[in-house]
CSV table of C-alpha atoms in Angstrom, one decimal:
chain,number,residue,atom,x,y,z
A,1,LEU,CA,286.6,109.1,150.0
A,2,ALA,CA,284.4,108.3,152.9
A,3,PRO,CA,282.9,104.9,153.9
A,4,ALA,CA,279.2,104.6,153.1
A,5,GLY,CA,278.2,102.4,156.0
A,6,ARG,CA,280.1,100.4,158.5
A,7,LEU,CA,281.0,96.9,159.5
A,8,ASP,CA,281.1,95.8,163.2
A,9,ILE,CA,284.6,95.3,164.5
A,10,ASP,CA,284.0,91.5,164.5
A,11,SER,CA,282.8,91.5,160.8
A,12,THR,CA,284.5,91.3,157.5
A,13,GLY,CA,283.7,91.9,153.9
A,14,LEU,CA,282.4,94.5,151.4
A,15,ILE,CA,282.3,98.2,152.3
A,16,VAL,CA,281.8,101.0,149.8
A,17,PHE,CA,283.8,104.2,149.8
A,18,THR,CA,282.4,107.2,147.9
A,19,GLN,CA,282.7,110.9,147.6
A,20,ASP,CA,279.2,111.2,146.1
A,21,GLY,CA,276.6,112.1,148.7
A,22,ARG,CA,273.7,110.6,146.6
A,23,VAL,CA,275.4,107.2,146.7
A,24,ALA,CA,276.0,107.5,150.4
A,25,ARG,CA,272.3,108.4,151.0
A,26,ARG,CA,271.1,105.4,149.0
A,27,LEU,CA,273.3,103.1,151.0
A,28,ILE,CA,272.9,104.5,154.5
A,29,GLY,CA,270.1,107.1,154.4
A,30,ARG,CA,267.1,106.8,156.7
A,31,ASP,CA,265.0,105.3,153.9
A,32,SER,CA,267.7,103.2,152.2
A,33,GLY,CA,266.1,99.9,151.3
A,34,GLY,CA,268.9,98.4,149.3
A,35,GLU,CA,269.8,94.8,150.0
A,36,LYS,CA,272.9,93.7,151.8
A,37,GLU,CA,273.9,90.0,151.9
A,38,TYR,CA,275.9,88.3,154.6
A,39,LEU,CA,277.3,84.8,155.1
A,40,VAL,CA,277.1,83.9,158.8
A,41,PRO,CA,278.8,80.8,160.3
A,42,VAL,CA,276.8,79.7,163.4
A,43,GLU,CA,277.0,77.2,166.2
A,44,GLY,CA,273.9,75.7,167.8
A,45,THR,CA,270.7,74.1,166.5
A,46,LEU,CA,268.1,76.0,164.6
A,47,SER,CA,264.6,74.6,164.9
A,48,PRO,CA,262.1,75.1,162.2
A,49,GLU,CA,260.3,77.6,164.4
A,50,GLY,CA,263.6,79.5,165.0
A,51,MET,CA,264.1,79.7,161.2
A,52,GLN,CA,260.5,81.0,160.8
A,53,ARG,CA,261.2,83.6,163.4
A,54,LEU,CA,264.3,84.8,161.6
A,55,GLN,CA,262.5,84.9,158.2
A,56,HIS,CA,259.4,86.7,159.3
A,57,GLY,CA,261.1,89.4,161.3
A,58,LEU,CA,261.9,89.9,165.0
A,59,GLU,CA,261.8,92.9,167.2
A,60,LEU,CA,265.0,94.7,168.5
A,61,ASP,CA,264.9,97.6,170.9
A,62,GLY,CA,261.2,97.8,170.6
A,63,VAL,CA,261.3,98.2,166.8
A,64,ARG,CA,259.9,95.5,164.4
A,65,LEU,CA,262.5,94.6,161.9
A,66,LYS,CA,261.8,94.3,158.2
A,67,PRO,CA,261.7,90.6,157.4
A,68,PRO,CA,265.0,89.4,156.0
A,69,ARG,CA,265.6,86.5,153.6
A,70,VAL,CA,267.4,83.8,155.6
A,71,SER,CA,268.5,80.4,154.3
A,72,TRP,CA,271.1,77.8,154.9
A,73,GLN,CA,274.2,78.3,152.8
A,74,ASN,CA,275.6,75.0,154.1
A,75,GLU,CA,275.2,72.9,157.3
A,76,HIS,CA,277.1,75.4,159.4
A,77,GLN,CA,276.4,78.7,157.7
A,78,LEU,CA,273.4,80.9,157.2
A,79,ARG,CA,272.8,83.4,154.4
A,80,PHE,CA,271.0,86.7,155.4
A,81,VAL,CA,269.7,89.3,153.0
A,82,LEU,CA,268.7,92.4,154.8
A,83,ARG,CA,267.0,95.6,153.7
A,84,GLU,CA,268.0,97.5,156.8
A,85,GLY,CA,271.0,97.6,159.1
A,86,ARG,CA,270.5,98.0,162.8
A,87,LYS,CA,273.4,97.8,165.2
A,88,ARG,CA,274.7,94.2,165.4
A,89,GLN,CA,271.3,93.1,163.9
A,90,ILE,CA,272.3,89.7,162.7
A,91,ARG,CA,274.2,88.7,165.8
A,92,ARG,CA,271.3,89.8,168.0
A,93,MET,CA,268.7,88.1,165.8
A,94,CYS,CA,270.7,84.8,166.1
A,95,GLU,CA,270.9,85.2,169.9
A,96,LEU,CA,267.1,85.4,170.0
A,97,VAL,CA,266.9,81.9,168.4
A,98,GLU,CA,269.8,80.5,170.5
A,99,LEU,CA,272.5,80.5,167.8
A,100,LYS,CA,276.0,81.7,168.3
A,101,VAL,CA,277.6,83.7,165.4
A,102,THR,CA,281.2,82.6,164.9
A,103,GLY,CA,281.9,84.9,161.9
A,104,LEU,CA,280.1,87.4,159.7
A,105,LYS,CA,281.0,88.5,156.2
A,106,ARG,CA,279.2,91.0,154.0
A,107,VAL,CA,279.3,89.6,150.4
A,108,ARG,CA,277.0,92.0,148.5
A,109,THR,CA,275.6,95.5,148.7
A,110,GLY,CA,272.9,96.1,146.0
A,111,SER,CA,274.3,94.6,142.8
A,112,VAL,CA,277.9,95.0,144.0
A,113,THR,CA,279.5,91.7,145.0
A,114,LEU,CA,282.7,91.0,146.9
A,115,GLY,CA,283.6,88.1,144.7
A,116,LYS,CA,287.2,86.9,145.2
A,117,LEU,CA,288.6,90.3,146.1
A,118,PRO,CA,291.2,89.7,148.9
A,119,ALA,CA,290.9,91.4,152.3
A,120,GLY,CA,292.3,94.9,152.3
A,121,GLN,CA,292.1,95.3,148.5
A,122,TRP,CA,289.8,97.6,146.5
A,123,ARG,CA,288.5,98.0,143.0
A,124,TYR,CA,286.5,100.6,141.1
A,125,LEU,CA,282.8,99.8,140.4
A,126,ARG,CA,281.9,98.5,137.0
A,127,PRO,CA,279.3,100.4,134.9
A,128,ASP,CA,276.6,97.7,135.5
A,129,GLU,CA,277.0,97.8,139.3
A,130,THR,CA,274.3,99.9,141.1
A,131,PHE,CA,272.9,100.4,144.5
């Protein structure tokens, strides 16, 4: 099995392993548009303008990002839903609006959720789970 995607060294959460190239292409291929959801504890103050900048897309490395869905999960944690995955994208986006990321956890890829699966554990996909 090989990982279909990656997590930054400072990140935790869901990663998919597969031996099916079709699944890997759907998850990490050039035109993969599947959603990935993250919970992101942050420090700092996010202005309404900063939230609007996060929600309507920013530019990284001269490339306009696809607008993510960003919302408050609680008073110290943001929820990001991305349809692309550029290097350290969430951390860099938060820096642009003067937030410091103190953790980052991927909790969903497509319809596959991490749920209560402990760190370091794995499970097979259910028939209803897709990318």
